PDB file of C-alpha atoms and ligand atoms in Angstrom:
ATOM      1  CA  UNK A   1       8.869 -34.915  -3.497  1.00 59.00           C
ATOM      2  CA  UNK A   2       5.267 -34.176  -2.581  1.00 72.00           C
ATOM      3  CA  UNK A   3       2.975 -34.780  -5.544  1.00 77.00           C
ATOM      4  CA  UNK A   4      -0.323 -34.457  -3.686  1.00 85.00           C
ATOM      5  CA  UNK A   5      -2.213 -31.161  -3.983  1.00 90.00           C
ATOM      6  CA  UNK A   6      -5.398 -30.938  -1.982  1.00 87.00           C
ATOM      7  CA  UNK A   7      -6.972 -28.363  -4.300  1.00 91.00           C
ATOM      8  CA  UNK A   8      -7.910 -31.225  -6.658  1.00 90.00           C
ATOM      9  CA  UNK A   9     -10.031 -32.754  -3.903  1.00 92.00           C
ATOM     10  CA  UNK A  10     -11.136 -29.810  -1.755  1.00 95.00           C
ATOM     11  CA  UNK A  11     -14.731 -29.946  -0.564  1.00 97.00           C
ATOM     12  CA  UNK A  12     -15.266 -33.567  -1.598  1.00 96.00           C
ATOM     13  CA  UNK A  13     -17.221 -36.034   0.541  1.00 97.00           C
ATOM     14  CA  UNK A  14     -14.092 -36.883   2.533  1.00 97.00           C
ATOM     15  CA  UNK A  15     -13.521 -33.225   3.424  1.00 98.00           C
ATOM     16  CA  UNK A  16     -17.154 -32.838   4.480  1.00 98.00           C
ATOM     17  CA  UNK A  17     -16.879 -35.917   6.700  1.00 98.00           C
ATOM     18  CA  UNK A  18     -13.557 -34.813   8.199  1.00 98.00           C
ATOM     19  CA  UNK A  19     -14.446 -31.180   8.779  1.00 98.00           C
ATOM     20  CA  UNK A  20     -17.936 -31.831  10.136  1.00 98.00           C
ATOM     21  CA  UNK A  21     -16.347 -34.122  12.736  1.00 98.00           C
ATOM     22  CA  UNK A  22     -13.522 -31.652  13.377  1.00 98.00           C
ATOM     23  CA  UNK A  23     -16.055 -28.920  14.131  1.00 98.00           C
ATOM     24  CA  UNK A  24     -17.831 -31.149  16.672  1.00 98.00           C
ATOM     25  CA  UNK A  25     -14.532 -32.093  18.337  1.00 98.00           C
ATOM     26  CA  UNK A  26     -13.463 -28.455  18.719  1.00 98.00           C
ATOM     27  CA  UNK A  27     -16.859 -27.367  20.001  1.00 98.00           C
ATOM     28  CA  UNK A  28     -16.720 -30.148  22.595  1.00 97.00           C
ATOM     29  CA  UNK A  29     -13.193 -29.165  23.677  1.00 97.00           C
ATOM     30  CA  UNK A  30     -14.326 -25.571  24.034  1.00 97.00           C
ATOM     31  CA  UNK A  31     -16.966 -26.499  26.599  1.00 96.00           C
ATOM     32  CA  UNK A  32     -14.379 -26.644  29.392  1.00 95.00           C
ATOM     33  CA  UNK A  33     -13.071 -23.387  30.732  1.00 96.00           C
ATOM     34  CA  UNK A  34      -9.392 -24.211  30.238  1.00 97.00           C
ATOM     35  CA  UNK A  35      -7.486 -23.280  27.063  1.00 98.00           C
ATOM     36  CA  UNK A  36      -6.460 -25.924  24.571  1.00 98.00           C
ATOM     37  CA  UNK A  37      -4.033 -26.347  21.665  1.00 98.00           C
ATOM     38  CA  UNK A  38      -5.023 -27.548  18.190  1.00 98.00           C
ATOM     39  CA  UNK A  39      -2.205 -29.128  16.170  1.00 98.00           C
ATOM     40  CA  UNK A  40      -2.851 -29.786  12.475  1.00 98.00           C
ATOM     41  CA  UNK A  41       0.032 -31.929  11.171  1.00 98.00           C
ATOM     42  CA  UNK A  42      -0.880 -31.838   7.453  1.00 98.00           C
ATOM     43  CA  UNK A  43      -2.504 -28.441   7.230  1.00 98.00           C
ATOM     44  CA  UNK A  44      -2.750 -27.743   3.465  1.00 98.00           C
ATOM     45  CA  UNK A  45      -3.332 -24.177   2.235  1.00 97.00           C
ATOM     46  CA  UNK A  46      -6.228 -23.309   4.539  1.00 98.00           C
ATOM     47  CA  UNK A  47      -8.682 -22.054   1.931  1.00 97.00           C
ATOM     48  CA  UNK A  48      -9.505 -23.495  -1.484  1.00 98.00           C
ATOM     49  CA  UNK A  49     -10.852 -21.643  -4.516  1.00 97.00           C
ATOM     50  CA  UNK A  50     -13.277 -24.040  -6.174  1.00 97.00           C
ATOM     51  CA  UNK A  51     -13.123 -21.960  -9.364  1.00 96.00           C
ATOM     52  CA  UNK A  52      -9.442 -22.857  -9.802  1.00 93.00           C
ATOM     53  CA  UNK A  53      -8.769 -25.176 -12.790  1.00 91.00           C
ATOM     54  CA  UNK A  54      -7.388 -27.867 -10.458  1.00 92.00           C
ATOM     55  CA  UNK A  55     -10.578 -27.930  -8.407  1.00 89.00           C
ATOM     56  CA  UNK A  56     -12.604 -27.942 -11.615  1.00 89.00           C
ATOM     57  CA  UNK A  57     -10.671 -30.854 -13.081  1.00 86.00           C
ATOM     58  CA  UNK A  58     -12.695 -33.605 -11.435  1.00 88.00           C
ATOM     59  CA  UNK A  59     -15.191 -31.286  -9.676  1.00 91.00           C
ATOM     60  CA  UNK A  60     -15.057 -33.506  -6.595  1.00 93.00           C
ATOM     61  CA  UNK A  61     -16.704 -30.780  -4.497  1.00 95.00           C
ATOM     62  CA  UNK A  62     -19.927 -31.232  -6.459  1.00 95.00           C
ATOM     63  CA  UNK A  63     -20.451 -34.600  -4.780  1.00 94.00           C
ATOM     64  CA  UNK A  64     -19.353 -33.196  -1.441  1.00 97.00           C
ATOM     65  CA  UNK A  65     -20.095 -29.718  -0.141  1.00 98.00           C
ATOM     66  CA  UNK A  66     -22.012 -28.997  -3.370  1.00 97.00           C
ATOM     67  CA  UNK A  67     -24.711 -31.419  -2.263  1.00 97.00           C
ATOM     68  CA  UNK A  68     -25.186 -29.664   1.059  1.00 98.00           C
ATOM     69  CA  UNK A  69     -24.883 -26.067  -0.051  1.00 97.00           C
ATOM     70  CA  UNK A  70     -28.541 -25.423  -0.934  1.00 93.00           C
ATOM     71  CA  UNK A  71     -30.158 -27.742   1.586  1.00 96.00           C
ATOM     72  CA  UNK A  72     -32.544 -26.184   4.039  1.00 95.00           C
ATOM     73  CA  UNK A  73     -32.750 -29.232   6.332  1.00 97.00           C
ATOM     74  CA  UNK A  74     -29.187 -29.311   7.714  1.00 98.00           C
ATOM     75  CA  UNK A  75     -29.311 -31.044  11.122  1.00 98.00           C
ATOM     76  CA  UNK A  76     -28.345 -29.016  14.180  1.00 97.00           C
ATOM     77  CA  UNK A  77     -25.116 -30.991  14.720  1.00 97.00           C
ATOM     78  CA  UNK A  78     -23.912 -30.013  11.232  1.00 98.00           C
ATOM     79  CA  UNK A  79     -24.990 -26.388  11.382  1.00 98.00           C
ATOM     80  CA  UNK A  80     -21.734 -25.037  12.893  1.00 98.00           C
ATOM     81  CA  UNK A  81     -19.716 -26.707  10.124  1.00 98.00           C
ATOM     82  CA  UNK A  82     -22.024 -25.293   7.448  1.00 98.00           C
ATOM     83  CA  UNK A  83     -21.728 -21.862   9.050  1.00 98.00           C
ATOM     84  CA  UNK A  84     -17.930 -22.167   8.802  1.00 98.00           C
ATOM     85  CA  UNK A  85     -18.219 -22.914   5.071  1.00 98.00           C
ATOM     86  CA  UNK A  86     -20.674 -20.044   4.554  1.00 97.00           C
ATOM     87  CA  UNK A  87     -18.335 -17.703   6.432  1.00 97.00           C
ATOM     88  CA  UNK A  88     -15.681 -17.951   3.691  1.00 98.00           C
ATOM     89  CA  UNK A  89     -18.270 -17.393   0.950  1.00 98.00           C
ATOM     90  CA  UNK A  90     -19.334 -13.757   0.800  1.00 90.00           C
ATOM     91  CA  UNK A  91     -21.798 -14.353  -2.072  1.00 92.00           C
ATOM     92  CA  UNK A  92     -24.709 -16.780  -2.391  1.00 93.00           C
ATOM     93  CA  UNK A  93     -22.774 -19.067  -4.739  1.00 95.00           C
ATOM     94  CA  UNK A  94     -20.377 -21.679  -3.425  1.00 97.00           C
ATOM     95  CA  UNK A  95     -16.907 -20.478  -4.421  1.00 98.00           C
ATOM     96  CA  UNK A  96     -14.478 -21.118  -1.561  1.00 98.00           C
ATOM     97  CA  UNK A  97     -13.992 -24.066   0.719  1.00 98.00           C
ATOM     98  CA  UNK A  98     -12.296 -23.743   4.137  1.00 98.00           C
ATOM     99  CA  UNK A  99      -9.541 -26.205   4.968  1.00 98.00           C
ATOM    100  CA  UNK A 100      -9.049 -27.606   8.447  1.00 98.00           C
ATOM    101  CA  UNK A 101      -7.029 -24.557   9.657  1.00 98.00           C
ATOM    102  CA  UNK A 102      -9.883 -22.172   8.859  1.00 98.00           C
ATOM    103  CA  UNK A 103     -12.454 -24.553  10.318  1.00 98.00           C
ATOM    104  CA  UNK A 104     -10.365 -24.598  13.493  1.00 98.00           C
ATOM    105  CA  UNK A 105      -9.990 -20.834  13.490  1.00 98.00           C
ATOM    106  CA  UNK A 106     -13.741 -20.495  13.596  1.00 98.00           C
ATOM    107  CA  UNK A 107     -14.149 -22.620  16.727  1.00 98.00           C
ATOM    108  CA  UNK A 108     -11.155 -21.821  18.906  1.00 98.00           C
ATOM    109  CA  UNK A 109     -11.664 -19.266  21.649  1.00 98.00           C
ATOM    110  CA  UNK A 110      -9.387 -16.247  22.232  1.00 97.00           C
ATOM    111  CA  UNK A 111      -7.163 -18.087  24.744  1.00 97.00           C
ATOM    112  CA  UNK A 112      -6.708 -21.218  22.619  1.00 98.00           C
ATOM    113  CA  UNK A 113      -3.800 -21.841  20.277  1.00 98.00           C
ATOM    114  CA  UNK A 114      -3.460 -23.199  16.731  1.00 98.00           C
ATOM    115  CA  UNK A 115      -0.257 -24.826  15.460  1.00 98.00           C
ATOM    116  CA  UNK A 116      -0.052 -25.801  11.787  1.00 98.00           C
ATOM    117  CA  UNK A 117       2.608 -27.799   9.961  1.00 98.00           C
ATOM    118  CA  UNK A 118       2.816 -28.249   6.192  1.00 98.00           C
ATOM    119  CA  UNK A 119       5.676 -29.762   4.195  1.00 97.00           C
ATOM    120  CA  UNK A 120       4.941 -28.570   0.663  1.00 96.00           C
ATOM    121  CA  UNK A 121       6.759 -25.235   0.263  1.00 97.00           C
ATOM    122  CA  UNK A 122       4.151 -23.692  -2.063  1.00 96.00           C
ATOM    123  CA  UNK A 123       1.252 -24.760   0.129  1.00 97.00           C
ATOM    124  CA  UNK A 124       3.121 -23.565   3.197  1.00 98.00           C
ATOM    125  CA  UNK A 125       3.602 -20.104   1.646  1.00 98.00           C
ATOM    126  CA  UNK A 126      -0.137 -19.779   0.964  1.00 97.00           C
ATOM    127  CA  UNK A 127      -1.010 -20.950   4.447  1.00 98.00           C
ATOM    128  CA  UNK A 128       1.489 -18.590   6.031  1.00 98.00           C
ATOM    129  CA  UNK A 129       0.045 -15.667   4.054  1.00 98.00           C
ATOM    130  CA  UNK A 130      -3.503 -16.563   5.084  1.00 98.00           C
ATOM    131  CA  UNK A 131      -2.617 -16.278   8.782  1.00 98.00           C
ATOM    132  CA  UNK A 132       0.048 -13.579   8.420  1.00 97.00           C
ATOM    133  CA  UNK A 133      -1.524 -11.195  10.887  1.00 93.00           C
ATOM    134  CA  UNK A 134      -2.978 -13.767  13.234  1.00 98.00           C
ATOM    135  CA  UNK A 135      -1.039 -14.151  16.469  1.00 96.00           C
ATOM    136  CA  UNK A 136      -3.177 -17.071  17.587  1.00 98.00           C
ATOM    137  CA  UNK A 137      -1.898 -19.224  14.722  1.00 98.00           C
ATOM    138  CA  UNK A 138       1.677 -20.525  14.328  1.00 98.00           C
ATOM    139  CA  UNK A 139       2.535 -21.868  10.865  1.00 98.00           C
ATOM    140  CA  UNK A 140       5.611 -24.080  10.321  1.00 98.00           C
ATOM    141  CA  UNK A 141       7.241 -25.489   7.208  1.00 98.00           C
ATOM    142  CA  UNK A 142       7.814 -28.875   8.788  1.00 98.00           C
ATOM    143  CA  UNK A 143       7.134 -32.588   8.440  1.00 98.00           C
ATOM    144  CA  UNK A 144       3.968 -33.216  10.438  1.00 98.00           C
ATOM    145  CA  UNK A 145       5.517 -36.258  12.088  1.00 98.00           C
ATOM    146  CA  UNK A 146       8.378 -34.074  13.322  1.00 98.00           C
ATOM    147  CA  UNK A 147       5.770 -31.604  14.520  1.00 98.00           C
ATOM    148  CA  UNK A 148       4.283 -34.260  16.791  1.00 98.00           C
ATOM    149  CA  UNK A 149       7.673 -34.549  18.472  1.00 98.00           C
ATOM    150  CA  UNK A 150       8.352 -30.820  18.553  1.00 98.00           C
ATOM    151  CA  UNK A 151       5.015 -29.486  19.813  1.00 98.00           C
ATOM    152  CA  UNK A 152       3.560 -32.211  22.038  1.00 98.00           C
ATOM    153  CA  UNK A 153       2.614 -32.354  24.800  1.00 98.00           C
ATOM    154  CA  UNK A 154       1.389 -28.775  24.571  1.00 98.00           C
ATOM    155  CA  UNK A 155       1.885 -26.391  27.475  1.00 98.00           C
ATOM    156  CA  UNK A 156      -1.908 -26.279  27.945  1.00 98.00           C
ATOM    157  CA  UNK A 157      -1.970 -30.075  28.523  1.00 97.00           C
ATOM    158  CA  UNK A 158      -5.281 -30.114  26.676  1.00 98.00           C
ATOM    159  CA  UNK A 159      -5.840 -30.341  23.000  1.00 98.00           C
ATOM    160  CA  UNK A 160      -6.609 -31.952  19.697  1.00 98.00           C
ATOM    161  CA  UNK A 161      -4.252 -33.284  17.051  1.00 98.00           C
ATOM    162  CA  UNK A 162      -5.567 -33.673  13.508  1.00 98.00           C
ATOM    163  CA  UNK A 163      -3.421 -36.094  11.533  1.00 98.00           C
ATOM    164  CA  UNK A 164      -4.688 -35.769   7.971  1.00 98.00           C
ATOM    165  CA  UNK A 165      -2.076 -37.373   5.768  1.00 97.00           C
ATOM    166  CA  UNK A 166      -2.286 -37.231   1.990  1.00 92.00           C
ATOM    167  CA  UNK A 167      -1.386 -40.949   1.795  1.00 91.00           C
ATOM    168  CA  UNK A 168       0.856 -40.354  -1.191  1.00 83.00           C
ATOM    169  CA  UNK A 169       3.644 -42.585   0.055  1.00 79.00           C
ATOM    170  CA  UNK A 170       3.828 -46.311   0.587  1.00 74.00           C
ATOM    171  CA  UNK A 171       3.374 -47.674   4.108  1.00 91.00           C
ATOM    172  CA  UNK A 172       1.554 -44.586   5.376  1.00 95.00           C
ATOM    173  CA  UNK A 173      -0.726 -46.646   7.630  1.00 97.00           C
ATOM    174  CA  UNK A 174       2.332 -48.158   9.377  1.00 96.00           C
ATOM    175  CA  UNK A 175       3.872 -44.706   9.733  1.00 97.00           C
ATOM    176  CA  UNK A 176       0.718 -43.366  11.348  1.00 98.00           C
ATOM    177  CA  UNK A 177       0.505 -46.231  13.835  1.00 98.00           C
ATOM    178  CA  UNK A 178       4.141 -45.730  14.837  1.00 98.00           C
ATOM    179  CA  UNK A 179       3.670 -41.973  15.226  1.00 98.00           C
ATOM    180  CA  UNK A 180       0.505 -42.446  17.272  1.00 98.00           C
ATOM    181  CA  UNK A 181       2.162 -44.969  19.592  1.00 98.00           C
ATOM    182  CA  UNK A 182       5.187 -42.710  20.162  1.00 98.00           C
ATOM    183  CA  UNK A 183       3.176 -39.553  20.666  1.00 98.00           C
ATOM    184  CA  UNK A 184       0.605 -41.209  22.920  1.00 98.00           C
ATOM    185  CA  UNK A 185       3.398 -42.564  25.136  1.00 98.00           C
ATOM    186  CA  UNK A 186       4.443 -38.943  25.778  1.00 98.00           C
ATOM    187  CA  UNK A 187       0.950 -37.448  25.914  1.00 98.00           C
ATOM    188  CA  UNK A 188      -1.711 -39.985  26.768  1.00 98.00           C
ATOM    189  CA  UNK A 189      -4.550 -37.587  27.525  1.00 98.00           C
ATOM    190  CA  UNK A 190      -4.635 -35.667  24.233  1.00 98.00           C
ATOM    191  CA  UNK A 191      -7.379 -36.164  21.691  1.00 98.00           C
ATOM    192  CA  UNK A 192      -6.118 -37.498  18.357  1.00 98.00           C
ATOM    193  CA  UNK A 193      -8.199 -37.476  15.160  1.00 98.00           C
ATOM    194  CA  UNK A 194      -6.656 -39.555  12.394  1.00 98.00           C
ATOM    195  CA  UNK A 195      -8.208 -39.456   8.935  1.00 98.00           C
ATOM    196  CA  UNK A 196      -7.700 -42.329   6.476  1.00 97.00           C
ATOM    197  CA  UNK A 197      -9.024 -43.455   3.107  1.00 95.00           C
ATOM    198  CA  UNK A 198     -10.790 -46.811   2.962  1.00 94.00           C
ATOM    199  CA  UNK A 199      -8.639 -49.215   1.010  1.00 92.00           C
ATOM    200  CA  UNK A 200      -9.131 -52.879   0.283  1.00 90.00           C
ATOM    201  CA  UNK A 201     -10.399 -54.894   3.280  1.00 92.00           C
ATOM    202  CA  UNK A 202      -7.109 -56.711   3.958  1.00 92.00           C
ATOM    203  CA  UNK A 203      -5.239 -53.429   4.336  1.00 92.00           C
ATOM    204  CA  UNK A 204      -7.940 -52.059   6.646  1.00 95.00           C
ATOM    205  CA  UNK A 205      -7.900 -55.156   8.841  1.00 96.00           C
ATOM    206  CA  UNK A 206      -4.115 -54.832   9.094  1.00 96.00           C
ATOM    207  CA  UNK A 207      -4.399 -51.179  10.113  1.00 97.00           C
ATOM    208  CA  UNK A 208      -7.034 -51.952  12.759  1.00 98.00           C
ATOM    209  CA  UNK A 209      -4.951 -54.822  14.141  1.00 98.00           C
ATOM    210  CA  UNK A 210      -1.794 -52.684  14.293  1.00 98.00           C
ATOM    211  CA  UNK A 211      -3.654 -49.902  16.106  1.00 98.00           C
ATOM    212  CA  UNK A 212      -5.101 -52.405  18.595  1.00 98.00           C
ATOM    213  CA  UNK A 213      -1.630 -53.789  19.233  1.00 98.00           C
ATOM    214  CA  UNK A 214      -0.332 -50.413  20.405  1.00 98.00           C
ATOM    215  CA  UNK A 215      -2.302 -51.035  23.601  1.00 98.00           C
ATOM    216  CA  UNK A 216      -3.870 -47.557  23.402  1.00 98.00           C
ATOM    217  CA  UNK A 217      -7.425 -47.529  24.730  1.00 98.00           C
ATOM    218  CA  UNK A 218     -10.534 -45.447  24.049  1.00 98.00           C
ATOM    219  CA  UNK A 219     -10.400 -45.333  20.268  1.00 98.00           C
ATOM    220  CA  UNK A 220     -13.600 -44.512  18.393  1.00 98.00           C
ATOM    221  CA  UNK A 221     -13.771 -45.523  14.720  1.00 98.00           C
ATOM    222  CA  UNK A 222     -16.017 -43.516  12.400  1.00 98.00           C
ATOM    223  CA  UNK A 223     -16.448 -44.427   8.729  1.00 98.00           C
ATOM    224  CA  UNK A 224     -18.438 -43.162   5.768  1.00 98.00           C
ATOM    225  CA  UNK A 225     -18.695 -44.926   2.417  1.00 96.00           C
ATOM    226  CA  UNK A 226     -20.518 -43.208  -0.417  1.00 95.00           C
ATOM    227  CA  UNK A 227     -19.667 -45.231  -3.507  1.00 90.00           C
ATOM    228  CA  UNK A 228     -19.673 -48.914  -4.438  1.00 86.00           C
ATOM    229  CA  UNK A 229     -16.504 -50.623  -3.256  1.00 81.00           C
ATOM    230  CA  UNK A 230     -14.400 -50.814  -6.387  1.00 79.00           C
ATOM    231  CA  UNK A 231     -10.825 -51.002  -5.137  1.00 73.00           C
ATOM    232  CA  UNK A 232      -9.326 -50.687  -8.595  1.00 72.00           C
ATOM    233  CA  UNK A 233     -10.753 -47.260  -9.386  1.00 69.00           C
ATOM    234  CA  UNK A 234     -11.629 -44.906  -6.577  1.00 77.00           C
ATOM    235  CA  UNK A 235     -11.575 -44.403  -2.866  1.00 84.00           C
ATOM    236  CA  UNK A 236     -15.204 -45.192  -2.046  1.00 91.00           C
ATOM    237  CA  UNK A 237     -15.093 -44.099   1.553  1.00 96.00           C
ATOM    238  CA  UNK A 238     -12.997 -42.833   4.406  1.00 96.00           C
ATOM    239  CA  UNK A 239     -12.693 -43.016   8.122  1.00 98.00           C
ATOM    240  CA  UNK A 240     -11.443 -41.300  11.218  1.00 98.00           C
ATOM    241  CA  UNK A 241     -10.051 -42.777  14.401  1.00 98.00           C
ATOM    242  CA  UNK A 242     -10.572 -40.568  17.403  1.00 98.00           C
ATOM    243  CA  UNK A 243      -8.455 -41.394  20.430  1.00 98.00           C
ATOM    244  CA  UNK A 244      -9.909 -39.975  23.663  1.00 98.00           C
ATOM    245  CA  UNK A 245     -13.022 -38.456  22.071  1.00 98.00           C
ATOM    246  CA  UNK A 246     -14.574 -35.744  24.229  1.00 97.00           C
ATOM    247  CA  UNK A 247     -17.707 -36.498  26.181  1.00 93.00           C
ATOM    248  CA  UNK A 248     -20.834 -36.463  24.036  1.00 93.00           C
ATOM    249  CA  UNK A 249     -18.976 -36.675  20.704  1.00 97.00           C
ATOM    250  CA  UNK A 250     -19.990 -40.249  19.892  1.00 97.00           C
ATOM    251  CA  UNK A 251     -23.657 -39.508  20.517  1.00 96.00           C
ATOM    252  CA  UNK A 252     -23.594 -36.518  18.168  1.00 96.00           C
ATOM    253  CA  UNK A 253     -21.496 -38.176  15.482  1.00 98.00           C
ATOM    254  CA  UNK A 254     -23.700 -41.222  14.920  1.00 97.00           C
ATOM    255  CA  UNK A 255     -26.865 -39.492  13.624  1.00 98.00           C
ATOM    256  CA  UNK A 256     -24.778 -36.816  11.913  1.00 98.00           C
ATOM    257  CA  UNK A 257     -22.912 -39.396   9.815  1.00 98.00           C
ATOM    258  CA  UNK A 258     -26.125 -41.256   9.036  1.00 98.00           C
ATOM    259  CA  UNK A 259     -27.585 -38.015   7.688  1.00 98.00           C
ATOM    260  CA  UNK A 260     -24.400 -37.240   5.755  1.00 98.00           C
ATOM    261  CA  UNK A 261     -24.469 -40.664   4.179  1.00 98.00           C
ATOM    262  CA  UNK A 262     -28.047 -40.015   2.977  1.00 97.00           C
ATOM    263  CA  UNK A 263     -26.959 -36.692   1.508  1.00 97.00           C
ATOM    264  CA  UNK A 264     -23.690 -37.820  -0.083  1.00 97.00           C
ATOM    265  CA  UNK A 265     -24.098 -41.442  -1.151  1.00 95.00           C
ATOM    266  CA  UNK A 266     -24.140 -42.229  -4.824  1.00 89.00           C
ATOM    267  CA  UNK A 267     -27.303 -44.225  -5.576  1.00 83.00           C
ATOM    268  CA  UNK A 268     -27.569 -45.504  -2.016  1.00 88.00           C
ATOM    269  CA  UNK A 269     -24.152 -47.185  -1.999  1.00 90.00           C
ATOM    270  CA  UNK A 270     -22.103 -47.615   1.150  1.00 93.00           C
ATOM    271  CA  UNK A 271     -23.114 -46.590   4.646  1.00 96.00           C
ATOM    272  CA  UNK A 272     -21.968 -44.930   7.844  1.00 98.00           C
ATOM    273  CA  UNK A 273     -20.698 -46.557  11.009  1.00 98.00           C
ATOM    274  CA  UNK A 274     -19.467 -45.523  14.439  1.00 98.00           C
ATOM    275  CA  UNK A 275     -17.978 -48.123  16.771  1.00 98.00           C
ATOM    276  CA  UNK A 276     -15.276 -48.560  19.370  1.00 98.00           C
ATOM    277  CA  UNK A 277     -12.166 -50.072  17.839  1.00 98.00           C
ATOM    278  CA  UNK A 278     -10.850 -50.193  21.417  1.00 98.00           C
ATOM    279  CA  UNK A 279     -13.145 -49.288  24.316  1.00 96.00           C
ATOM    280  CA  UNK A 280     -12.054 -47.500  27.477  1.00 93.00           C
TER     281      UNK A 280
HETATM  282  C1  SAM B   1      -5.122 -34.058   2.819  1.00 60.40           C
HETATM  283  S1  SAM B   1      -4.164 -32.619   2.662  1.00 60.40           S
HETATM  284  C2  SAM B   1      -4.541 -31.695   4.074  1.00 60.40           C
HETATM  285  C3  SAM B   1      -5.871 -31.083   4.106  1.00 60.40           C
HETATM  286  C4  SAM B   1      -6.135 -30.278   5.340  1.00 60.40           C
HETATM  287  N1  SAM B   1      -5.832 -31.016   6.567  1.00 60.40           N
HETATM  288  C5  SAM B   1      -7.583 -29.882   5.369  1.00 60.40           C
HETATM  289  O1  SAM B   1      -8.395 -30.643   5.931  1.00 60.40           O
HETATM  290  O2  SAM B   1      -7.914 -28.828   4.860  1.00 60.40           O
HETATM  291  C6  SAM B   1      -2.575 -33.178   3.095  1.00 60.40           C
HETATM  292  C7  SAM B   1      -1.488 -32.093   3.127  1.00 60.40           C
HETATM  293  O3  SAM B   1      -0.324 -32.650   3.743  1.00 60.40           O
HETATM  294  C8  SAM B   1       0.824 -32.159   3.109  1.00 60.40           C
HETATM  295  N2  SAM B   1       1.870 -33.123   3.470  1.00 60.40           N
HETATM  296  C9  SAM B   1       2.208 -34.279   2.875  1.00 60.40           C
HETATM  297  N3  SAM B   1       3.129 -34.930   3.609  1.00 60.40           N
HETATM  298  C10 SAM B   1       3.371 -34.160   4.702  1.00 60.40           C
HETATM  299  C11 SAM B   1       4.176 -34.312   5.864  1.00 60.40           C
HETATM  300  N4  SAM B   1       4.971 -35.375   6.030  1.00 60.40           N
HETATM  301  N5  SAM B   1       4.140 -33.351   6.790  1.00 60.40           N
HETATM  302  C12 SAM B   1       3.348 -32.261   6.648  1.00 60.40           C
HETATM  303  N6  SAM B   1       2.565 -32.069   5.577  1.00 60.40           N
HETATM  304  C13 SAM B   1       2.570 -33.015   4.628  1.00 60.40           C
HETATM  305  C14 SAM B   1       0.439 -32.059   1.665  1.00 60.40           C
HETATM  306  O4  SAM B   1       1.244 -31.116   0.998  1.00 60.40           O
HETATM  307  C15 SAM B   1      -1.030 -31.594   1.770  1.00 60.40           C
HETATM  308  O5  SAM B   1      -1.119 -30.208   1.756  1.00 60.40           O
END
């Protein structure tokens, strides 16, 4: 039973963080002439209507994309992401928010391929309808962890995997580490972007240690915290591990996250960091 629905959270600070980084990763992959495959294991519905009652329930987007929408000083590294958000909004007001599949669609080139898996049947149906006439995008009603086994390594031998779990089950961190280790043993040269919520420090230390123990190298850790760390109430921040980040990504991400922290932090709480969990 999947209780999580992303529409409640769409466009929040975590989505901005995730999608701004996703845009940079795809742009970097597109710099080489050869085609690549983008696999999104937990794809969601692809586009979110912020006027929907679910999105309006906690209005999380107001402290996310809502804070960037009117700004005239968006840094160059963030501009492609902002353009992707503007592209799904035909009118001056912020109404729709693109999920990772639509962000990806904006940056892939004609010869590249998008593979999406989603396990919630209702969400899958919406996603499938969104890309119904798009031959570049394959949409599967499938467990994302099964998708890793089914679709990797891709025929292109180049690509990016976004693993964006909803963390609505116990032991999700352990599941992710196991999946990463297995997949990496079959496809060591792929780029993997793994999103996670920041939980209490003990849990995060355990996750970092378990990832280190896989023996996988070249893992960049990016984190953004925007609220005071109150582990009983909210998720104050989130992170992304990027295995095999493309050349130049780290250099772009650092100032971009610092700027995002300034734009999204609540009363100056938290911070942004980029460091190598495991170097090359
Ligand atoms: C955080 S949301 C995804 C958001 C999306 N990646 C984006 O950035 O727009 C997580 C999604 O994963 C789906 N999901 C949960 N468990 C799954 C699984 N084992 N395999 C595939 N999808 C799953 C949920 O239904 C939900 O739509």
